[in-house]
XYZ file of C-alpha atoms in Angstrom:
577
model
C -11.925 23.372 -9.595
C -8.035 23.598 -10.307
C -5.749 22.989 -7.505
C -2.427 24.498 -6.970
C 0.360 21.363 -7.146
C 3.019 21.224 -5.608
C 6.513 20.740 -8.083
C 9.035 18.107 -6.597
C 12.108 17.768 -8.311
C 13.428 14.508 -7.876
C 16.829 14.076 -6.020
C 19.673 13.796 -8.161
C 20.969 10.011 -9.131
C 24.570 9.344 -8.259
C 26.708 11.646 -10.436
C 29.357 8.744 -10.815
C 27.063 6.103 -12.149
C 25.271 8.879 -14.521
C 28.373 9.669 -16.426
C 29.210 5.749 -16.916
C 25.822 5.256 -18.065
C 26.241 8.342 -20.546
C 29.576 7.505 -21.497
C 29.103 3.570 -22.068
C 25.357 3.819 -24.147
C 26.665 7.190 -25.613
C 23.194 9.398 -24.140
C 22.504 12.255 -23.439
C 22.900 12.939 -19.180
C 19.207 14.102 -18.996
C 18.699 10.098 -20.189
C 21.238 8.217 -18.136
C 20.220 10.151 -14.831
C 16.241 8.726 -15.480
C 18.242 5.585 -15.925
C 19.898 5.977 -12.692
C 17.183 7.189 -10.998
C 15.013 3.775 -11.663
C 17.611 1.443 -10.258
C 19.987 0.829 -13.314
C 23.541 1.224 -12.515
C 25.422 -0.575 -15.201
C 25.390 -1.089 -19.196
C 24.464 -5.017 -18.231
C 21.193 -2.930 -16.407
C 20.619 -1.219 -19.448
C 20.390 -3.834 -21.671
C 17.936 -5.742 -19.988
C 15.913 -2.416 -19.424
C 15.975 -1.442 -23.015
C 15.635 -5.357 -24.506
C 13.555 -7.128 -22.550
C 13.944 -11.068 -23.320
C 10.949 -13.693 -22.657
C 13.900 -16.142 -21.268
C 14.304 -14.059 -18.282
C 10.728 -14.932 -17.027
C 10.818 -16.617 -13.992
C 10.172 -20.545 -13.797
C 6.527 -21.196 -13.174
C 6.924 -23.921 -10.909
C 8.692 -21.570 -7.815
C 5.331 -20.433 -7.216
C 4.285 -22.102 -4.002
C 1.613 -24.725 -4.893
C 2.061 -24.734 -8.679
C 2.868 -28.160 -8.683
C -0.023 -29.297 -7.259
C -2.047 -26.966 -9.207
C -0.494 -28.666 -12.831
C -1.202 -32.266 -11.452
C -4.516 -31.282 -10.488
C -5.132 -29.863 -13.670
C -3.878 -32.911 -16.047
C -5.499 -35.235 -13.845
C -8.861 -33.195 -14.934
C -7.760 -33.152 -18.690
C -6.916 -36.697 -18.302
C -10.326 -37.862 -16.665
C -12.398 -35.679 -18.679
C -13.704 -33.876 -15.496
C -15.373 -30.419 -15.970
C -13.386 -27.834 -15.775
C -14.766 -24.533 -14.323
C -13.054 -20.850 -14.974
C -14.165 -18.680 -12.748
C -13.113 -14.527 -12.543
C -13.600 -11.912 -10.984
C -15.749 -8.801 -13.785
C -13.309 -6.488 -13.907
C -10.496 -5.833 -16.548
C -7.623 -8.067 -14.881
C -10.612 -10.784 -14.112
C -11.863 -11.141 -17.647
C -8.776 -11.248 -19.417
C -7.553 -13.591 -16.822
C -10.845 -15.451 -17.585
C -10.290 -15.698 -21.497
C -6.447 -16.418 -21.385
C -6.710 -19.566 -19.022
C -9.648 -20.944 -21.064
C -8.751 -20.557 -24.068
C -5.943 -22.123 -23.721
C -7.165 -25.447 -21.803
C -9.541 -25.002 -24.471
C -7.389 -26.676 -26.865
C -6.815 -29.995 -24.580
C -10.620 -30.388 -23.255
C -14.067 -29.395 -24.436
C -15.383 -30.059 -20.843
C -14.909 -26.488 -19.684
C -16.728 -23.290 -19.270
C -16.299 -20.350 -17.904
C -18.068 -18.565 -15.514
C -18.116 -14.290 -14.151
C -20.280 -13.440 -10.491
C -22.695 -10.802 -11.242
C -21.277 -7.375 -9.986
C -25.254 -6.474 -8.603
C -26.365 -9.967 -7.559
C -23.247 -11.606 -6.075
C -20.618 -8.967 -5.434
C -17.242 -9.056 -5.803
C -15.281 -12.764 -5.421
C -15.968 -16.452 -5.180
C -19.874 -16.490 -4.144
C -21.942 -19.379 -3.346
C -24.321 -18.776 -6.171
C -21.320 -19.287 -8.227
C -20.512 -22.591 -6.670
C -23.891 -23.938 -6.572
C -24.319 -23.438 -10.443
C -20.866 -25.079 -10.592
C -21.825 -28.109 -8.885
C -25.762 -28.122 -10.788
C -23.527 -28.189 -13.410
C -21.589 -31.145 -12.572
C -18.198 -29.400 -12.610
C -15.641 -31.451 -10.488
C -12.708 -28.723 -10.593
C -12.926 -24.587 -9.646
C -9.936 -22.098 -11.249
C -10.624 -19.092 -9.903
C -8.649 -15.856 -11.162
C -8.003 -12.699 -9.608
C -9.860 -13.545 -6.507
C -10.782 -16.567 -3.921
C -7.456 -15.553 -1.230
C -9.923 -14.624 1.121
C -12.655 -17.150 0.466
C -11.839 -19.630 3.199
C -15.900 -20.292 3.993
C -16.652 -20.671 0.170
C -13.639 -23.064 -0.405
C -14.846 -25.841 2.088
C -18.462 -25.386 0.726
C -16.711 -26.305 -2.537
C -15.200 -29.251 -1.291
C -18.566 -30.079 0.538
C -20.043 -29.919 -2.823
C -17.626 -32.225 -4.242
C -15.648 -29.337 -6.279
C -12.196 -28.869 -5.653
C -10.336 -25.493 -6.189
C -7.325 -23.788 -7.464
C -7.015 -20.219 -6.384
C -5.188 -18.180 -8.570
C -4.782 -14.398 -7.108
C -2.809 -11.493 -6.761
C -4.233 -9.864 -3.813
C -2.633 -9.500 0.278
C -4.169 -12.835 1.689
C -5.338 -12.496 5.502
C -4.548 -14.473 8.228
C -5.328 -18.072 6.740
C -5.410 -19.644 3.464
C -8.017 -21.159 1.873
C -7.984 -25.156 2.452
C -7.753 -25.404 -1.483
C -5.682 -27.561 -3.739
C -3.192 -25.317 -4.623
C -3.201 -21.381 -3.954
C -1.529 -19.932 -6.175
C -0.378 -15.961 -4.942
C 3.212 -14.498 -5.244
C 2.006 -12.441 -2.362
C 1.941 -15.292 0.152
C 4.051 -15.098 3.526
C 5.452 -18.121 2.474
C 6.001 -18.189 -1.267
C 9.954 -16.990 -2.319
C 8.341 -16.545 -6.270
C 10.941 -13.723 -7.162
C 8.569 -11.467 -8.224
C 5.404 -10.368 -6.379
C 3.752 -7.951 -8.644
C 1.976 -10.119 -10.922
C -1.542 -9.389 -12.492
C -4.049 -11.673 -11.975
C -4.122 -12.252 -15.229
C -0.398 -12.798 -14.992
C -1.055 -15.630 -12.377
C -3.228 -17.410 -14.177
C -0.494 -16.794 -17.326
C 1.705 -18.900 -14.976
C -0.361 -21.233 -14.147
C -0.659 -22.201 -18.205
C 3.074 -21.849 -18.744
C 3.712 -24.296 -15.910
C 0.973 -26.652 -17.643
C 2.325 -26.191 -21.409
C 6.407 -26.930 -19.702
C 4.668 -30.403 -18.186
C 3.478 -30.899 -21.700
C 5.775 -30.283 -23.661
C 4.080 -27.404 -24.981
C 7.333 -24.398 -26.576
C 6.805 -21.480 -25.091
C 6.353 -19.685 -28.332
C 2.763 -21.200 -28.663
C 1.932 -18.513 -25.546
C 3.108 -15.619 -27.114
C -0.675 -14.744 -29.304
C -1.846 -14.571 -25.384
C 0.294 -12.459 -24.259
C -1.669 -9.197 -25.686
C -4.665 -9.895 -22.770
C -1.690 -10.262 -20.349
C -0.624 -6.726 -21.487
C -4.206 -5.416 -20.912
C -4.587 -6.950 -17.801
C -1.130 -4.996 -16.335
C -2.073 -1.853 -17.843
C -5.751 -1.900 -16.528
C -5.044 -3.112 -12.961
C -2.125 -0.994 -12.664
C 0.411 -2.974 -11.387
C 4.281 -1.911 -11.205
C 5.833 -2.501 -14.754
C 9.090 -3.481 -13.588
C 10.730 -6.904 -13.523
C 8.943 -9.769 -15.230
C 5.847 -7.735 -15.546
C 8.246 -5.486 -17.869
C 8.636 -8.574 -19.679
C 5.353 -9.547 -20.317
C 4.098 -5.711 -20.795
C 6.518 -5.482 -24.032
C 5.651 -8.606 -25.650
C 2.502 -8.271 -25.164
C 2.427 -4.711 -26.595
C 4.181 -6.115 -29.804
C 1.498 -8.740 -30.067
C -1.617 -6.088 -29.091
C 0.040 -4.031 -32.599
C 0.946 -6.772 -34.471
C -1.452 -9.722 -34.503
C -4.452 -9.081 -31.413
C -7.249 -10.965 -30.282
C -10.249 -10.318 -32.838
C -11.974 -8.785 -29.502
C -9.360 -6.715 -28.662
C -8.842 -5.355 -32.607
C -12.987 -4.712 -32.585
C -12.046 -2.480 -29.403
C -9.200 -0.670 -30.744
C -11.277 -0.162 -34.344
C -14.387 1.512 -32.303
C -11.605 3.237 -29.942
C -10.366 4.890 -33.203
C -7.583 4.242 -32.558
C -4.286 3.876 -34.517
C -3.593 -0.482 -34.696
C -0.835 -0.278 -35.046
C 0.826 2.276 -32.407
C -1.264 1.121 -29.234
C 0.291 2.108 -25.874
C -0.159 1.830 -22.019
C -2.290 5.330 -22.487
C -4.938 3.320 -24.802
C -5.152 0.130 -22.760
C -5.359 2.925 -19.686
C -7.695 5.181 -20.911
C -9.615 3.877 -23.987
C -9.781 -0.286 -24.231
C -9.475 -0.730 -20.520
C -13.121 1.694 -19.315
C -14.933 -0.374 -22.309
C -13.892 -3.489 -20.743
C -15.006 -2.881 -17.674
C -18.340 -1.306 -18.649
C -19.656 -4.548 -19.337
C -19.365 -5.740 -16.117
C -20.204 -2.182 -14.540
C -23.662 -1.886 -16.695
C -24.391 -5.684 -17.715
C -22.325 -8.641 -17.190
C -18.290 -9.277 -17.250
C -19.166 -12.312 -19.151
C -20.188 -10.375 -21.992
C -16.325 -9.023 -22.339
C -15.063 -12.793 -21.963
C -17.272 -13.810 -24.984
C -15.492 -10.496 -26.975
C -12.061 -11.829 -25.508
C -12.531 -15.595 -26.933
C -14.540 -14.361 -30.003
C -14.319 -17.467 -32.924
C -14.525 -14.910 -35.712
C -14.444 -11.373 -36.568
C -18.242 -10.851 -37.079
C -18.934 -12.068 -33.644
C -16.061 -10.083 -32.023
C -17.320 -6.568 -33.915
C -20.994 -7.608 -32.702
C -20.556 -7.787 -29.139
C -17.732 -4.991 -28.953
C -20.331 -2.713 -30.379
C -22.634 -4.330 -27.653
C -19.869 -3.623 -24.806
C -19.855 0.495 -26.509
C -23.272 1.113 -25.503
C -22.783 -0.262 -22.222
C -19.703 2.484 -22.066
C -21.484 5.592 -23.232
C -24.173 4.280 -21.120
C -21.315 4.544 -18.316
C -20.223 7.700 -19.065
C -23.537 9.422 -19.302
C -24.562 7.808 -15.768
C -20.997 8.536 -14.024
C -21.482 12.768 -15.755
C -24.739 12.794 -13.904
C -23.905 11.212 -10.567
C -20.348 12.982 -10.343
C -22.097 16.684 -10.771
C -25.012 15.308 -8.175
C -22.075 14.512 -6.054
C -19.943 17.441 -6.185
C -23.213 19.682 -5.545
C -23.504 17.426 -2.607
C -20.244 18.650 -0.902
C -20.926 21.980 -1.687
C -24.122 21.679 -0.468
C -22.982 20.265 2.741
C -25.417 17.229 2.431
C -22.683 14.567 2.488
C -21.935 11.974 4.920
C -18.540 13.656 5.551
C -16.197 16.612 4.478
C -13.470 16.066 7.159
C -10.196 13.982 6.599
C -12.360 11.820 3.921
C -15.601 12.558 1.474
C -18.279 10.555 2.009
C -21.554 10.571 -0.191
C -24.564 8.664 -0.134
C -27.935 8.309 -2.523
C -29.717 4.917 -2.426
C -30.674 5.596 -5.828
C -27.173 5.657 -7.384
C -25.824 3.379 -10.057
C -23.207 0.914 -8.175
C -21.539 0.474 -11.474
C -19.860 3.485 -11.253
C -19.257 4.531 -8.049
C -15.242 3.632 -8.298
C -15.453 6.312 -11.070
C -16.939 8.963 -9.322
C -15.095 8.157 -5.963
C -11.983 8.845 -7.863
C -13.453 12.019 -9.282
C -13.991 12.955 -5.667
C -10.309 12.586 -5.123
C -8.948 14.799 -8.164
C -11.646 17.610 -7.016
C -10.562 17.969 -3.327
C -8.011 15.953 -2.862
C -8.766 13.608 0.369
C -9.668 10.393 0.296
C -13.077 10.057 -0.704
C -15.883 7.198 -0.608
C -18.763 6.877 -2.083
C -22.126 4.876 -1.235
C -24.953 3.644 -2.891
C -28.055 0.553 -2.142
C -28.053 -2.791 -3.243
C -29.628 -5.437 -2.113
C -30.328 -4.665 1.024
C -27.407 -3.053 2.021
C -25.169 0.099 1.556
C -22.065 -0.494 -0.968
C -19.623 1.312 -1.897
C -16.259 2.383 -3.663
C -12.997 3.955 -1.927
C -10.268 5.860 -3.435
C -7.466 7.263 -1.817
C -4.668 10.244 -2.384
C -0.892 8.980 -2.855
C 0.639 8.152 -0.115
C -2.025 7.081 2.351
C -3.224 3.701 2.773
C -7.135 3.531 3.114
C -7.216 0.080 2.524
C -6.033 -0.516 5.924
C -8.301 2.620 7.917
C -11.020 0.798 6.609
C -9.328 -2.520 7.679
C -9.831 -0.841 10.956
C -13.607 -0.323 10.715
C -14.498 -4.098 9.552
C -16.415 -5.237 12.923
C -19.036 -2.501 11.498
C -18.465 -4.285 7.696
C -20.831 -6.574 6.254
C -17.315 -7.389 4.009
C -14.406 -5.528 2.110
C -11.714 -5.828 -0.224
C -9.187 -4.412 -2.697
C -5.701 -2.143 -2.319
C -3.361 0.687 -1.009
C -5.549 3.254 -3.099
C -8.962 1.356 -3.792
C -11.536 -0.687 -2.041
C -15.200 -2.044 -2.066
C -17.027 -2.552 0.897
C -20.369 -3.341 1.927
C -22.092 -2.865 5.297
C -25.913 -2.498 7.004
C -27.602 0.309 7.366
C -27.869 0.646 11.048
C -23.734 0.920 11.239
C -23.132 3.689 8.687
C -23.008 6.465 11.142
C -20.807 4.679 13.375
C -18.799 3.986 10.284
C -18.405 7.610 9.215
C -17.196 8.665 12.114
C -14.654 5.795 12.613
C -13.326 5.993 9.623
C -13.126 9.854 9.630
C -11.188 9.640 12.501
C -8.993 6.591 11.813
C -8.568 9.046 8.524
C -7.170 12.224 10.807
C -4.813 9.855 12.739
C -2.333 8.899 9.897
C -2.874 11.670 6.904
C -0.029 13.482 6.634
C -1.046 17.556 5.638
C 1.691 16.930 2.762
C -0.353 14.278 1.384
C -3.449 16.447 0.681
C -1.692 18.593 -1.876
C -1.369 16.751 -5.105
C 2.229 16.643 -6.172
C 3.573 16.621 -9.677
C 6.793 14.750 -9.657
C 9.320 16.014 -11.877
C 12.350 13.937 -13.223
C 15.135 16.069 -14.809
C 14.606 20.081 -15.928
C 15.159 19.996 -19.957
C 15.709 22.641 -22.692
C 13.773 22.383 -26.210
C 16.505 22.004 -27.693
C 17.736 19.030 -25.813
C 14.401 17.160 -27.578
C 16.140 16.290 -29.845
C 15.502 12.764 -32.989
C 17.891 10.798 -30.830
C 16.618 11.505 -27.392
C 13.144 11.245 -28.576
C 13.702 7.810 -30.013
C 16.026 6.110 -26.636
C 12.975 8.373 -24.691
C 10.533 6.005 -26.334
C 12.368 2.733 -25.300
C 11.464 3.237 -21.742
C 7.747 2.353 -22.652
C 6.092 0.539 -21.505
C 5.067 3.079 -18.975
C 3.151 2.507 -16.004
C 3.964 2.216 -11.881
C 7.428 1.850 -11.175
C 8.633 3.265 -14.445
C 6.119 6.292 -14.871
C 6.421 8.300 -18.168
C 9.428 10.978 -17.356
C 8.103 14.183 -16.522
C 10.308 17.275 -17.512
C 10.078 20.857 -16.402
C 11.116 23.896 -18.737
C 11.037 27.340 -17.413
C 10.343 31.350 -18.878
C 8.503 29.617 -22.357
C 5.346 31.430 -23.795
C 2.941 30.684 -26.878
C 3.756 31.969 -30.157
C 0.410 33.201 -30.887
C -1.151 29.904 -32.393
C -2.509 28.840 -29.647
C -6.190 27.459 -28.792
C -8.959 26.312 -27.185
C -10.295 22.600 -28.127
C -12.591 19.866 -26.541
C -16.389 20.460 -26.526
C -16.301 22.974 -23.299
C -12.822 24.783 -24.595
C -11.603 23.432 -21.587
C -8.001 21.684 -22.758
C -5.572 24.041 -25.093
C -3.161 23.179 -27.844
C -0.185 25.080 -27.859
C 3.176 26.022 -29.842
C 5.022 27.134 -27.300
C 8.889 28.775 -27.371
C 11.613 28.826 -24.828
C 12.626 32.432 -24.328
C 16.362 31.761 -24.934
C 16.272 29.506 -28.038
C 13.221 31.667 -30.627
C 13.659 29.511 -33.194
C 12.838 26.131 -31.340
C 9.490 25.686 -31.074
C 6.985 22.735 -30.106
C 3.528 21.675 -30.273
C 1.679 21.034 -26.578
C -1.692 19.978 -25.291
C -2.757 20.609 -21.833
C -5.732 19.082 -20.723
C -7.942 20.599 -18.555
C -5.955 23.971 -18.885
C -8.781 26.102 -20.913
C -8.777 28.235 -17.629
C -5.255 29.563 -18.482
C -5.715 30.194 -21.871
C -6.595 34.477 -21.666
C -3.198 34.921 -19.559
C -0.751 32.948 -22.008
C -2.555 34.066 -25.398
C -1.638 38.004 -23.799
C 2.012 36.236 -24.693
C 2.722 36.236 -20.969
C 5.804 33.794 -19.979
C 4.941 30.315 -17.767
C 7.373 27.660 -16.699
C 5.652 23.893 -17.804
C 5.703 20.590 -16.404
C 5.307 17.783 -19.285
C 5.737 14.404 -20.796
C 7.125 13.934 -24.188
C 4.331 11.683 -26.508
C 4.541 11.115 -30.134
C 0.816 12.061 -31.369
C -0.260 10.253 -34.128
C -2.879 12.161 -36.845
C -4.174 10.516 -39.978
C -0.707 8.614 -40.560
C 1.490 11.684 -39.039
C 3.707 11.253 -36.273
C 4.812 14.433 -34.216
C 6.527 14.454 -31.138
C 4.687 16.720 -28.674
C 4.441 17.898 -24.888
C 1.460 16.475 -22.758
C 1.157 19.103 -20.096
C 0.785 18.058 -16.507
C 0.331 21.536 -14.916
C 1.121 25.195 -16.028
C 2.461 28.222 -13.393
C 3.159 31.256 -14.519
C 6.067 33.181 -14.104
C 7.063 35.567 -10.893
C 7.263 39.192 -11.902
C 11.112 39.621 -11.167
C 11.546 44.079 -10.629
């Protein structure tokens, strides 16, 4: 179901500052114009690019609140209160869940942890949650990666005799909870300098505030800053400013010396431990993360997180792999019963937005399929399922248009909502869905732009072969981490063609691995893979020329490192008479 994309060529950078930047770090122009084009305009811009330093992270304590949030915290250490760490079940939640704890961990044995149960008590701060906190006789709530939004569940806290710290990343409404401190870079009326934070990344702050009171050197947080890398990755927040920061070091500490949880996941990954990227985290440890809390419990991936030894952490990482081939078996099944859906014409809705429905449907992975929706006919697309009692759902959006706020505009028909931009949850009753599907249809048709319904492939610089050269390759590599706000380069070369090696792998034949050659330079030739791509295989094995979009990965085979193109999209060549 291949769609024709659309090539965009970025706008040139400033010529000016892309010979300085050549000239002054001695790169090739193809590399100072990506510099350019991300913001950099001097060698001082460079530098901090290329070697990020821990001592540019920002000072914990000009986050709004934090202060209050450290006193409240010692005064809990200090009194031997119980301490309660509660997170939200997805990736950015449970990391954020196992970073805060196990560090106040080491100061107090009064303190547990605790994850709402995706099925049972949704997304957030829930009162089940609370009441089990106060049964409990747990005095003080840390909540991580959600509670902006849980005004209601705050004072029922305090009427409980719990107080709070919110910890979160995500838009607050109107008000703010009535908690002790709320910490949120994303607050009207919080000047932290940088807004982009994971939620995991709040809750990072929250313990380097606590461990400056102390007198605790920062160096003791480094061995946590591998979940903090997981946590930006997964939740897929820019990686730019201090999240850059945190991204690198905690890359050098996922390679180098990981949690025993976290080296379980990369052993059953099989992957490489020692050359683990944003594409791993992305697309290999971050889905078996978060199939815990889609098929079981997120608490299950906090006890692999804070693991004591290495027997426990391979025991209930091999635990968390069912769950995930579970997953994928489930999300195979309900993505073809959805697709035949829309062809069928029994969805909800095949206007501006998809919209399918089955009571029967697993709600773990409806976020999964909703995006699968999205990549095969690229609209916005939601889809529904039952659970208790009421119709729930995932939303996932095309670049570009904000859904978050279309269904913003439906949420007197909403039971309750909640998430970004590009993805949401929401739940409502039965008796509004209709009214629902046609609101949000409409509210859809209003403000989508026709542009924004053909995918796009952005494309950074047009390169030769030959230009991929040891030295590029190796400065190319120093702009990882990669991720939003620094995406992996993409490069376009035209008139190349196979040189009669090429193949179809994966179990269907449907990606292809190719040695391809640029008509003008024969002897210059390099290995490709192009996912997804088996369809194009007949015309390019007949030796046929194409022009190629790509990234530039180093692919790493028993031991072997080769540099090689990851195809984003294929076109072939105009017959020029």
């Amino acid at each position: 179901m291949a769609m024709d994309k659309k090539w965009e060529l970025k706008p040139a950078a400033d010529q000016e500052t892309v010979s300085r930047l050549a000239s002054e770090l001695g790169v090739d122009r193809v590399l100072a114009e990506l510099l350019a084009q991300r913001g950099l305009r001097t060698f001082e811009d460079a530098r901090a690019f290329f070697r990020p330093d821990l001592a540019n992270l920002h000072d914990p304590f000009l986050m709004k609140d934090m202060d209050k949030a450290v006193e409240r915290v010692s005064q809990a250490i200090q009194g031997g209160e119980k301490i309660l760490v509660y997170g939200d079940y997805d990736v950015d939640g449970t990391t954020a869940v196992a970073l805060v704890y196990s560090f106040l961990l080491k100061f107090t044995s009064k303190i547990d942890y605790y994850i709402p149960d995706r099925y049972d008590e949704g997304y957030g701060v829930s009162f089940k949650g609370l009441n089990w906190a106060a049964e409990n006789g747990f005095k003080l709530v840390i909540t991580l990666d959600c509670g902006i939004k849980a005004i209601e569940k705050t004072e029922y806290a305090r009427n409980l005799g719990i107080d709070m710290i919110i910890c979160d990343h995500h838009l607050p409404e109107d008000g703010l909870p009535d908690a002790i401190a709320v910490l949120d870079p994303k607050r009207e009326d919080d000047n932290y300098p940088f807004d982009d934070l994971s939620g995991c990344g709040v809750g990072f702050k929250l313990v380097q505030a606590y461990a400056q009171k102390v007198g605790i050197p920062f160096e003791q947080l480094i061995p946590l800053l591998d979940l903090l890398a997981v946590s930006i990755a997964a939740d897929l927040v820019s990686v730019t400013g201090e999240n850059r920061i945190l991204a690198y070091y905690g890359l050098k500490q996922l390679n180098t010396n990981p949690h025993r949880g976290l080296l379980s996941m990369i052993n059953l990954a099989g992957l490489d431990p020692t050359h683990i990227t944003f594409d791993d985290i992305v697309f290999k440890i971050g889905p078996r993360l978060n199939a815990a809390g889609r098929m079981e419990s997120g608490r299950i991936s906090v006890e692999l997180l804070t693991a004591p030894d290495q027997k426990t952490a391979d025991r209930v990482a091999g635990e968390i792999n069912r769950h995930n081939n579970e997953r994928k078996n489930i999300d195979r099944e309900i993505t073809r019963e959805a697709l035949e859906m829309v062809q069928a014409g029994s969805c909800l809705c095949y206007g501006n937005v998809t919209i399918v429905y089955n009571p029967q449907w697993h709600k773990g992975v409806v976020g999964i399929v909703a995006s699968r929706l999205v990549e095969a006919y690229f609209k916005p697309a939601i889809v529904l399922t039952r659970s208790n009692g009421f119709i729930t759902g995932s939303a996932r959006s095309v670049g570009g248009f904000d859904l978050y706020s279309a269904i913003e505009s439906c949420a007197d028909l909403l039971e309750n909502f909640g998430g970004h931009l590009y993805a949401a949850g929401l739940t409502l009753r039965e008796e509004n869905l209709e009214a629902f599907v046609k609101r949000l249809d409409n509210a859809v048709e209003g403000k989508i732009e026709p542009e924004m319904l053909t995918p796009v492939v952005s494309i950074d610089a047009k390169l030769d072969f030959s230009q991929i050269t040891p030295k590029f390759f190796r400065i190319l590599k120093q702009f990882q981490p990669f991720g939003p706000g620094n995406n992996a380069p993409v490069f376009e070369t035209d008139n190349v063609y196979d040189n009669g090696n090429g193949r179809k792998v994966g179990a269907d034949g449907g990606h292809l691995k190719l040695e391809l050659i640029q008509e003008n330079q024969p002897y210059h030739h390099i290995g490709a893979i192009a996912f997804g791509k088996g369809e194009c295989f007949e015309s390019i094995s007949d030796g046929n020329p194409i022009d190629v979009c790509y990234s530039v990965v180093e692919n790493y085979f028993r031991g072997i490192a080769n540099v090689q193109l990851r195809i984003k999209d294929i076109r072939e060549r105009e017959e020029i008479i």
